Coordinates of C-alpha atoms and ligand atoms in Angstrom, one line a residue:
M1 CA 0.0 0.0 0.0
D2 CA 2.8 2.3 1.1
L3 CA 4.7 1.5 -2.1
T4 CA 1.7 2.4 -4.3
W5 CA 1.4 5.7 -2.6
F6 CA 5.1 6.4 -3.0
V7 CA 5.0 5.5 -6.7
S8 CA 1.9 7.7 -7.3
F9 CA 3.6 10.5 -5.5
L10 CA 6.8 10.1 -7.5
L11 CA 4.9 9.9 -10.8
A12 CA 2.9 13.1 -10.0
F13 CA 6.1 14.8 -9.0
I14 CA 7.9 13.8 -12.2
I15 CA 4.9 14.8 -14.4
S16 CA 4.5 18.2 -12.6
S17 CA 8.2 18.9 -12.8
F18 CA 8.1 18.1 -16.5
I19 CA 5.1 20.3 -17.2
Y20 CA 6.6 23.1 -15.2
S21 CA 10.1 23.0 -16.8
T22 CA 8.6 22.7 -20.3
W23 CA 6.3 25.6 -19.6
N24 CA 9.1 27.6 -18.0
S25 CA 11.4 27.2 -20.9
I26 CA 8.7 28.1 -23.4
Y27 CA 7.7 31.1 -21.3
R28 CA 11.3 32.3 -20.7
G29 CA 12.3 31.7 -24.3
R30 CA 10.1 34.5 -25.4
N31 CA 11.1 38.1 -25.7
L32 CA 7.8 39.4 -24.5
P33 CA 7.5 42.3 -22.0
P34 CA 8.2 41.3 -18.4
G35 CA 5.3 40.5 -16.0
P36 CA 4.4 38.3 -13.0
T37 CA 5.5 34.7 -13.3
P38 CA 2.7 32.6 -14.6
L39 CA 1.8 29.0 -13.5
P40 CA 1.1 26.2 -16.0
I41 CA -2.6 25.9 -16.9
I42 CA -3.9 28.9 -14.9
G43 CA -1.3 31.4 -16.0
N44 CA -1.6 34.6 -13.8
A45 CA -5.2 33.9 -12.7
L46 CA -3.9 34.2 -9.1
H47 CA -2.7 37.7 -9.7
I48 CA -6.1 38.9 -10.7
K49 CA -8.2 39.6 -7.6
R50 CA -11.7 38.0 -7.6
G51 CA -14.0 40.3 -9.7
E52 CA -11.4 43.1 -9.9
M53 CA -9.7 42.7 -13.3
V54 CA -9.3 46.4 -14.0
K55 CA -7.9 47.2 -10.5
S56 CA -5.5 44.3 -10.6
L57 CA -4.2 45.2 -14.1
M58 CA -3.7 48.8 -12.9
E59 CA -1.7 47.6 -9.9
L60 CA 0.5 45.4 -12.1
R61 CA 1.2 48.6 -14.1
D62 CA 2.5 50.2 -11.0
K63 CA 4.9 47.3 -10.6
Y64 CA 6.0 46.5 -14.2
G65 CA 5.5 49.9 -16.0
S66 CA 3.6 50.9 -19.1
I67 CA 4.0 47.6 -21.0
Y68 CA 3.9 44.2 -19.4
T69 CA 2.7 40.6 -20.0
V70 CA 0.1 38.6 -18.1
Y71 CA -1.0 35.1 -19.0
F72 CA -4.7 34.0 -19.1
G73 CA -4.3 30.3 -19.1
H74 CA -1.4 29.7 -21.6
Y75 CA -2.2 32.8 -23.6
P76 CA 0.1 35.8 -23.2
I77 CA -1.7 39.2 -23.1
V78 CA 0.4 42.2 -23.6
V79 CA -1.0 45.1 -21.6
L80 CA -0.3 48.7 -22.7
C81 CA -0.8 51.6 -20.2
G82 CA -0.8 55.4 -20.3
Y83 CA -1.3 57.8 -23.2
D84 CA 2.2 57.7 -24.7
T85 CA 2.4 53.9 -25.0
V86 CA -1.2 53.4 -26.1
K87 CA -0.9 56.1 -28.7
E88 CA 2.4 54.7 -30.0
A89 CA 0.8 51.3 -30.5
L90 CA -2.7 52.3 -31.7
I91 CA -1.9 55.4 -33.8
D92 CA 1.8 55.3 -34.8
R93 CA 1.8 51.5 -35.3
A94 CA -1.9 51.3 -36.2
E95 CA -1.6 48.5 -38.8
D96 CA 0.6 46.3 -36.5
F97 CA -1.8 46.6 -33.5
G98 CA -5.1 46.7 -35.5
G99 CA -6.2 43.1 -35.1
R100 CA -9.1 42.0 -32.9
G101 CA -8.1 39.8 -29.9
R102 CA -10.0 37.1 -28.1
L103 CA -12.9 37.8 -25.8
P104 CA -14.1 34.3 -24.8
T105 CA -17.4 35.5 -23.2
I106 CA -18.5 36.8 -26.6
D107 CA -16.4 34.7 -29.0
Q108 CA -18.2 31.5 -28.1
F109 CA -21.4 32.8 -29.7
V110 CA -20.1 35.4 -32.2
K111 CA -17.4 33.1 -33.7
G112 CA -15.6 35.9 -35.7
Y113 CA -18.7 37.1 -37.6
G114 CA -19.8 40.7 -37.8
V115 CA -17.7 43.9 -37.7
V116 CA -16.6 44.0 -34.1
F117 CA -15.0 40.6 -33.7
S118 CA -13.8 39.9 -37.3
N119 CA -10.3 40.3 -38.7
G120 CA -8.7 40.6 -42.2
N121 CA -10.8 41.3 -45.3
R122 CA -14.1 40.5 -43.6
W123 CA -13.5 43.2 -41.1
K124 CA -12.3 45.7 -43.7
D125 CA -15.4 45.1 -45.9
L126 CA -17.9 45.3 -43.0
R127 CA -16.2 48.3 -41.4
R128 CA -16.1 50.3 -44.6
F129 CA -19.7 49.5 -45.3
S130 CA -21.0 50.3 -41.8
I131 CA -19.1 53.6 -41.6
T132 CA -20.7 54.7 -44.9
I133 CA -24.2 54.0 -43.7
L134 CA -23.6 55.6 -40.3
R135 CA -22.3 58.7 -42.1
N136 CA -25.7 59.0 -43.6
F137 CA -25.1 58.1 -47.2
G138 CA -28.1 56.8 -49.0
M139 CA -30.4 55.8 -46.2
G140 CA -33.9 57.2 -46.5
K141 CA -35.0 60.8 -46.1
K142 CA -34.4 61.4 -42.4
T143 CA -30.9 62.4 -41.3
I144 CA -29.4 60.6 -38.2
E145 CA -29.6 63.9 -36.3
E146 CA -33.3 64.1 -37.0
R147 CA -33.8 60.6 -35.8
I148 CA -32.1 61.5 -32.5
Q149 CA -34.1 64.7 -32.2
E150 CA -37.3 62.8 -32.8
E151 CA -36.4 60.2 -30.1
S152 CA -35.5 62.9 -27.6
S153 CA -39.0 64.4 -27.9
F154 CA -40.5 61.0 -27.2
L155 CA -38.2 60.7 -24.2
M156 CA -39.3 64.1 -22.9
A157 CA -43.0 63.1 -23.1
E158 CA -42.3 59.8 -21.3
I159 CA -40.4 61.6 -18.5
K160 CA -43.1 64.2 -18.1
S161 CA -45.7 61.5 -17.8
Q162 CA -43.9 60.3 -14.6
K163 CA -45.1 63.6 -12.9
E164 CA -41.9 64.2 -10.9
Q165 CA -42.0 60.8 -9.1
Y166 CA -38.7 59.4 -8.0
I167 CA -37.7 56.8 -10.6
D168 CA -34.7 54.8 -11.7
P169 CA -34.1 56.4 -15.2
T170 CA -32.3 53.3 -16.6
R171 CA -35.2 51.9 -18.5
F172 CA -36.2 55.1 -20.4
L173 CA -32.6 55.9 -21.2
V174 CA -31.9 52.4 -22.6
Q175 CA -35.1 52.5 -24.6
A176 CA -34.4 56.0 -26.1
V177 CA -30.9 55.1 -27.1
S178 CA -31.9 51.8 -28.5
N179 CA -34.7 53.4 -30.5
V180 CA -32.1 55.5 -32.3
I181 CA -30.4 52.3 -33.4
C182 CA -33.7 50.7 -34.3
S183 CA -34.6 53.7 -36.4
I184 CA -31.2 53.5 -38.2
V185 CA -31.3 49.7 -38.6
F186 CA -35.0 48.8 -39.0
G187 CA -36.5 52.2 -39.9
N188 CA -38.9 52.3 -37.0
R189 CA -38.9 52.9 -33.2
F190 CA -40.8 51.0 -30.5
E191 CA -43.2 52.5 -27.9
Y192 CA -41.8 52.7 -24.4
S193 CA -44.8 50.6 -23.3
N194 CA -44.0 47.7 -25.7
D195 CA -43.4 44.7 -23.5
S196 CA -41.5 42.5 -25.9
F197 CA -39.1 45.3 -26.8
Q198 CA -38.5 45.9 -23.1
K199 CA -37.7 42.2 -22.5
L200 CA -35.3 42.3 -25.4
L201 CA -33.5 45.3 -23.9
T202 CA -33.3 43.6 -20.6
M203 CA -31.2 40.9 -22.5
F204 CA -28.6 43.6 -23.4
S205 CA -28.2 44.7 -19.8
V206 CA -28.0 41.1 -18.6
V207 CA -25.3 40.3 -21.2
F208 CA -23.2 43.4 -20.1
Q209 CA -23.6 42.6 -16.4
D210 CA -22.9 38.9 -16.8
Q211 CA -19.9 39.6 -18.9
S212 CA -18.5 42.2 -16.5
G213 CA -19.2 40.2 -13.3
V214 CA -16.9 37.8 -11.4
Y215 CA -17.8 34.7 -13.5
G216 CA -17.5 36.6 -16.8
Q217 CA -14.1 37.8 -15.8
F218 CA -13.0 34.2 -15.0
Q219 CA -14.4 33.0 -18.3
D220 CA -12.4 35.6 -20.2
M221 CA -9.2 34.4 -18.3
L222 CA -9.8 30.6 -18.2
P223 CA -12.5 29.7 -20.8
T224 CA -12.0 26.0 -20.9
L225 CA -12.1 25.6 -17.1
M226 CA -15.1 27.8 -16.8
S227 CA -17.1 25.8 -19.4
Y228 CA -17.4 23.2 -16.7
V229 CA -18.4 25.6 -13.9
P230 CA -22.1 26.6 -13.4
G231 CA -22.9 30.3 -13.0
P232 CA -24.5 33.3 -14.7
H233 CA -21.9 33.2 -17.5
K234 CA -23.8 30.2 -18.8
R235 CA -26.8 32.3 -19.8
L236 CA -24.7 34.6 -22.1
N237 CA -25.3 32.5 -25.2
R238 CA -29.0 32.1 -24.4
S239 CA -29.4 35.9 -24.0
M240 CA -27.5 36.6 -27.2
K241 CA -29.5 34.0 -29.2
R242 CA -32.8 35.7 -28.2
V243 CA -31.5 39.0 -29.6
T244 CA -30.2 37.4 -32.9
D245 CA -33.6 35.6 -33.3
F246 CA -35.3 39.0 -33.1
I247 CA -32.9 40.4 -35.7
R248 CA -33.4 37.5 -38.1
E249 CA -37.2 37.9 -37.9
R250 CA -36.9 41.7 -38.6
I251 CA -34.7 41.0 -41.7
K252 CA -37.2 38.5 -43.0
M253 CA -40.2 40.9 -42.5
N254 CA -38.2 43.6 -44.3
E255 CA -37.3 41.5 -47.3
E256 CA -41.0 41.4 -48.4
S257 CA -41.1 45.2 -49.0
F258 CA -37.4 45.7 -50.0
D259 CA -36.8 47.9 -53.0
P260 CA -33.1 48.1 -54.0
H261 CA -33.6 51.5 -55.6
S262 CA -34.7 53.2 -52.5
P263 CA -33.1 51.8 -49.4
R264 CA -34.8 53.0 -46.2
H265 CA -32.4 51.9 -43.5
F266 CA -29.3 49.8 -42.6
I267 CA -31.0 46.4 -43.5
D268 CA -32.1 47.7 -46.9
C269 CA -28.6 49.0 -47.6
F270 CA -27.1 45.6 -46.6
L271 CA -29.5 43.7 -48.8
A272 CA -28.6 46.0 -51.7
K273 CA -24.9 45.5 -51.1
Q274 CA -25.5 41.7 -51.1
K275 CA -27.1 42.0 -54.5
Q276 CA -24.2 44.0 -55.8
E277 CA -21.6 41.7 -54.3
K278 CA -23.2 38.3 -54.8
D279 CA -20.0 36.3 -54.6
N280 CA -18.5 38.1 -51.6
P281 CA -19.1 35.9 -48.4
N282 CA -18.3 38.9 -46.2
F283 CA -21.8 40.3 -47.0
D284 CA -23.7 37.0 -46.3
R285 CA -26.6 36.6 -44.0
I286 CA -24.7 35.6 -40.9
N287 CA -22.4 38.6 -41.2
M288 CA -25.4 40.8 -41.6
V289 CA -27.1 39.5 -38.5
F290 CA -24.0 39.8 -36.4
T291 CA -23.1 43.2 -37.6
I292 CA -26.6 44.4 -36.6
L293 CA -26.1 42.6 -33.2
N294 CA -22.8 44.5 -32.9
L295 CA -24.5 47.9 -33.5
F296 CA -27.1 47.1 -30.9
F297 CA -24.6 46.0 -28.3
A298 CA -21.9 48.5 -29.0
G299 CA -24.4 51.4 -29.3
T300 CA -27.0 50.8 -26.6
E301 CA -25.4 50.1 -23.3
T302 CA -22.4 52.4 -23.9
V303 CA -24.5 55.6 -24.6
S304 CA -27.3 54.9 -22.1
T305 CA -24.8 54.1 -19.3
T306 CA -22.9 57.3 -20.0
L307 CA -26.2 59.2 -19.8
R308 CA -27.2 57.5 -16.6
H309 CA -23.8 58.1 -15.0
G310 CA -23.8 61.7 -16.3
L311 CA -27.2 62.5 -14.7
M312 CA -26.0 61.3 -11.3
I313 CA -22.8 63.4 -11.6
L314 CA -25.0 66.5 -12.4
M315 CA -27.0 65.9 -9.3
K316 CA -23.9 65.6 -7.2
Y317 CA -22.7 69.0 -8.6
P318 CA -25.8 71.3 -8.7
E319 CA -23.5 74.3 -9.5
I320 CA -22.4 72.5 -12.8
Q321 CA -26.0 71.8 -13.6
D322 CA -26.9 75.5 -13.1
K323 CA -24.1 76.6 -15.5
L324 CA -25.4 74.1 -18.1
H325 CA -28.9 75.5 -17.7
Q326 CA -27.6 79.0 -18.2
E327 CA -25.7 78.1 -21.4
I328 CA -28.6 76.2 -22.8
A329 CA -30.9 79.2 -22.1
R330 CA -28.5 81.6 -23.8
V331 CA -27.8 79.6 -26.9
I332 CA -30.9 77.4 -27.5
G333 CA -33.7 79.0 -25.4
D334 CA -36.6 77.0 -24.2
S335 CA -38.7 76.5 -27.3
R336 CA -36.6 75.0 -30.1
V337 CA -35.0 71.5 -30.3
P338 CA -31.2 71.4 -29.7
N339 CA -29.2 70.6 -32.8
I340 CA -25.6 69.6 -33.4
E341 CA -24.5 73.0 -34.6
D342 CA -25.3 74.4 -31.2
R343 CA -22.4 72.4 -29.8
S344 CA -19.6 74.7 -31.1
K345 CA -21.3 77.6 -29.4
M346 CA -21.6 75.8 -26.1
P347 CA -18.0 75.2 -24.8
Y348 CA -19.1 74.6 -21.2
T349 CA -21.6 71.9 -22.1
D350 CA -19.1 70.4 -24.5
A351 CA -16.5 70.3 -21.7
V352 CA -18.9 68.7 -19.2
I353 CA -19.9 66.0 -21.7
H354 CA -16.2 65.2 -22.5
E355 CA -15.5 65.1 -18.7
I356 CA -18.5 62.8 -18.1
Q357 CA -17.1 60.4 -20.7
R358 CA -13.6 60.6 -19.4
F359 CA -14.7 60.1 -15.8
S360 CA -17.3 57.4 -16.4
D361 CA -14.7 55.3 -18.3
I362 CA -17.3 53.0 -19.8
L363 CA -14.9 50.4 -21.4
P364 CA -11.9 50.5 -19.1
L365 CA -10.0 47.6 -20.7
N366 CA -10.9 48.6 -24.3
V367 CA -12.0 45.8 -26.6
P368 CA -9.0 43.3 -26.9
H369 CA -6.7 44.0 -29.8
A370 CA -4.2 41.6 -31.4
T371 CA -1.0 42.0 -33.4
T372 CA -1.5 41.4 -37.2
R373 CA 2.2 40.4 -37.7
D374 CA 5.3 39.8 -35.7
V375 CA 6.0 43.1 -34.1
T376 CA 9.1 44.6 -32.5
F377 CA 7.9 47.2 -30.0
K378 CA 9.9 49.0 -27.3
G379 CA 12.6 46.4 -27.6
Y380 CA 10.3 43.4 -27.2
T381 CA 9.1 40.8 -29.8
I382 CA 5.4 40.3 -29.9
P383 CA 4.4 37.4 -32.2
K384 CA 1.6 37.8 -34.8
G385 CA -1.8 37.1 -33.2
T386 CA -0.8 37.9 -29.6
D387 CA -3.7 39.5 -27.6
V388 CA -3.0 43.1 -26.6
Y389 CA -5.0 45.1 -24.1
P390 CA -4.5 48.9 -24.6
L391 CA -6.0 50.0 -21.3
L392 CA -8.3 53.0 -21.8
C393 CA -8.7 53.5 -18.1
S394 CA -5.0 54.2 -17.9
V395 CA -5.3 56.9 -20.6
L396 CA -8.5 58.5 -19.3
Q397 CA -6.7 58.8 -15.9
D398 CA -3.2 59.6 -17.1
P399 CA -1.6 61.8 -14.4
T400 CA 0.7 63.3 -17.1
K401 CA -2.3 64.8 -18.9
L402 CA -4.5 65.7 -15.9
A403 CA -3.9 67.6 -12.7
C404 CA -6.3 65.4 -10.6
P405 CA -7.3 62.3 -12.6
T406 CA -9.7 60.8 -10.1
K407 CA -11.7 64.0 -9.6
F408 CA -14.6 65.1 -11.8
D409 CA -13.6 68.5 -13.2
P410 CA -14.9 70.1 -16.5
N411 CA -11.8 72.4 -16.4
N412 CA -9.9 69.5 -17.9
F413 CA -11.5 70.6 -21.1
L414 CA -11.6 74.4 -20.7
D415 CA -8.9 77.0 -21.2
D416 CA -8.5 80.2 -19.1
K417 CA -11.0 82.1 -21.3
G418 CA -13.7 79.4 -20.9
C419 CA -13.1 78.1 -24.5
F420 CA -13.2 74.4 -25.2
K421 CA -9.7 72.8 -25.0
K422 CA -8.8 69.3 -26.2
N423 CA -7.1 67.0 -23.8
E424 CA -5.1 64.0 -24.9
A425 CA -6.5 61.9 -22.0
Y426 CA -9.9 61.9 -23.7
M427 CA -9.8 58.5 -25.4
P428 CA -13.2 56.8 -24.5
F429 CA -13.6 55.6 -28.1
S430 CA -10.1 54.2 -28.3
A431 CA -7.9 55.2 -31.3
G432 CA -6.4 54.0 -34.6
K433 CA -7.7 51.5 -37.1
R434 CA -10.3 50.0 -34.7
V435 CA -11.5 53.3 -33.2
C436 CA -15.2 53.1 -32.3
L437 CA -17.1 53.4 -35.6
G438 CA -20.1 54.9 -33.8
E439 CA -18.1 57.8 -32.3
G440 CA -19.9 60.5 -34.4
L441 CA -23.3 59.0 -33.6
A442 CA -22.6 58.5 -29.9
R443 CA -21.3 62.1 -29.5
M444 CA -24.3 63.5 -31.3
E445 CA -26.7 61.4 -29.1
L446 CA -24.9 62.5 -25.9
F447 CA -25.1 66.2 -26.8
I448 CA -28.7 66.1 -28.0
F449 CA -30.1 63.9 -25.1
F450 CA -28.2 65.8 -22.4
T451 CA -29.2 69.3 -23.6
T452 CA -32.8 68.3 -24.3
I453 CA -33.2 66.8 -20.8
L454 CA -31.6 69.9 -19.2
Q455 CA -33.6 72.3 -21.3
H456 CA -36.8 70.8 -19.9
F457 CA -35.9 69.6 -16.4
N458 CA -34.1 70.2 -13.1
L459 CA -32.5 67.0 -11.9
T460 CA -33.0 66.2 -8.2
S461 CA -32.7 63.2 -5.9
K462 CA -33.5 62.3 -2.3
T463 CA -30.0 60.8 -2.1
T464 CA -27.0 63.1 -1.4
F465 CA -24.5 61.6 -3.7
T466 CA -20.9 61.3 -2.4
E467 CA -17.7 61.3 -4.4
E468 CA -17.6 57.5 -3.7
D469 CA -21.1 57.1 -5.2
I470 CA -20.2 58.8 -8.5
R471 CA -16.9 57.0 -9.0
P472 CA -17.0 54.3 -11.7
V473 CA -17.3 50.8 -10.3
M474 CA -14.1 49.3 -11.7
T475 CA -14.9 45.7 -12.3
G476 CA -14.5 43.9 -15.6
F477 CA -15.3 44.6 -19.3
A478 CA -17.8 47.4 -18.7
N479 CA -18.0 49.9 -15.9
I480 CA -21.6 49.9 -14.7
P481 CA -22.5 52.9 -12.3
K482 CA -24.7 52.5 -9.2
F483 CA -28.4 52.3 -9.7
Y484 CA -30.3 55.3 -8.2
Q485 CA -33.7 57.0 -8.0
M486 CA -34.2 60.6 -9.2
S487 CA -36.9 63.1 -10.1
F488 CA -37.2 65.2 -13.2
V489 CA -38.8 68.6 -12.2
P490 CA -40.1 70.6 -15.2
R491 CA -38.4 74.0 -15.7
V492 CA -41.3 75.7 -17.5
Ligands
LIG1 C1 -20.4 56.4 -25.4 C2 -20.6 55.6 -26.4 C3 -19.5 54.6 -26.9 C4 -18.3 54.3 -26.4 C5 -17.6 54.8 -25.2 C6 -17.7 53.4 -27.4 C7 -16.4 52.8 -27.2 C8 -15.9 51.9 -28.1 C9 -14.6 51.3 -27.9 C10 -13.6 51.6 -26.8 C11 -14.4 50.4 -28.9 C12 -13.2 49.5 -29.2 C13 -12.2 50.2 -30.1 C14 -11.0 49.4 -30.3 O1 -11.0 48.2 -30.5 O2 -9.9 50.0 -30.3 C15 -15.6 50.5 -29.8 C16 -15.8 49.8 -30.9 C17 -16.9 49.8 -31.7 N1 -18.0 50.6 -31.5 FE1 -18.3 51.9 -30.0 N2 -18.6 53.1 -28.4 C18 -19.7 53.9 -28.1 C19 -20.8 53.9 -28.9 C20 -21.0 53.3 -30.1 C21 -22.2 53.4 -31.0 C22 -23.3 54.3 -30.8 C23 -22.0 52.5 -32.0 C24 -22.8 52.2 -33.2 C25 -24.0 52.1 -33.3 C26 -20.7 51.8 -31.8 C27 -20.2 50.9 -32.6 C28 -18.9 50.3 -32.5 C29 -18.4 49.3 -33.3 C30 -19.1 48.7 -34.5 C31 -17.1 49.0 -32.9 C32 -16.1 48.0 -33.5 C33 -15.1 48.7 -34.4 C34 -14.1 47.8 -35.1 O3 -13.9 46.7 -34.5 O4 -13.7 48.1 -36.1 N3 -20.2 52.3 -30.6 N4 -16.5 51.4 -29.2

């Protein structure tokens, strides 16, 4: 018996030593940036605190500097921190760092289809096409600005109907923002009272929360292991399937009335493109469905969460809210609808919105990038296809660009004369080849929604918000601010 135990122990010891030394020689043989020593199988999972991916990566930055390597399982991830390093990679070496990296929570369902998670020619075709449509070429009579203005008037009516009650604004904001995408993609909006639409939107929030939570973070680090572990990450595929079923149904409905000579919205434009490029698989049905899914995901939670976080910040700082009211009264007045040309005449509002985006830091880790070829960068060799995390949180809070990075301060975007001033730390949409393709749309939405809400309402809450309350909750993929109740008090 004792002998069996001894042999088993010896065997386990020999196998572990073999795995460790093989792993160690592979790991040490690479000229990747330095980082914490990884273990076989789990990599640096022990260096990432439970549920605190962003904080842990920022702490590693303090130890290893602006470029370091962590291992998720046996995959190396090169982490880039601070404006100078992120800019050098994403802008100066845009082609080298322009690939899309792995995001296992999403990849398992999306499988490289659609614009966000594709690479190579598929990505180039889908990106070029989507940008053209979002820039407003050849899509019906209404401009994108008009679609946002129309939705903001529905949002005002909905808020008024609440009669100053204390409410959680999340649902209305998500519905309004999502309706803008619906109008662009399907050509119609949905009533706020529409139950099935509300359920669909709940799916988006669930996906974002599950992906950013403790289990989602573990799945992004150790996908194989986590496929055996029960938890909320298991429902991600189900939630996404419900959204794609809805999209497929809408495409089918649309095909019946499709006229290639007068495209009315994104789906029509895609169908027309399919006809033109019959033999190009990049414009097939599955890429169409997943590109639309991408627009919904990328465009709904990001903008609505920024609005929700922004409203809380404006209640914390009533003096900033007052100044916004004054600028809106001076430039727009109380009767006409705000438009995007107003923005250049409203430096204070523009600065506050920039600061809200900088401070709320919606996607702190960015979306993973990958090297498109073997790259020599800062003296290291990063092989083709290595995942790269250009940390946006480290740029948005770069102490070399901001006097007090953790404090909310619109002066970060104002000069001594009160004119709008650019700040390089503003990089919420990332930069370079993969820069957010909805940036123009998102910035237009934020300006029109914020100014229209403030034109009509004073924002109040029973809660006295503290600095701690308004701080972004640094967790995983997306920063989701605290939920709160507020009242919209009509101004006229
Ligand atoms: C406040 C709002 C938004 C923020 C902060 C934001 C941020 C980002 C970030 C950080 C990325 C990753 C860029 C990279 O990989 O380097 C991204 C990508 C993307 N965003 Fe946005 N986004 C916002 C709104 C939108 C909207 C409204 C849309 C469109 C409807 C959109 C569509 C996309 C798409 C399609 C990509 C993938 C681009 C590619 O891979 O080539 N986003 N966004």
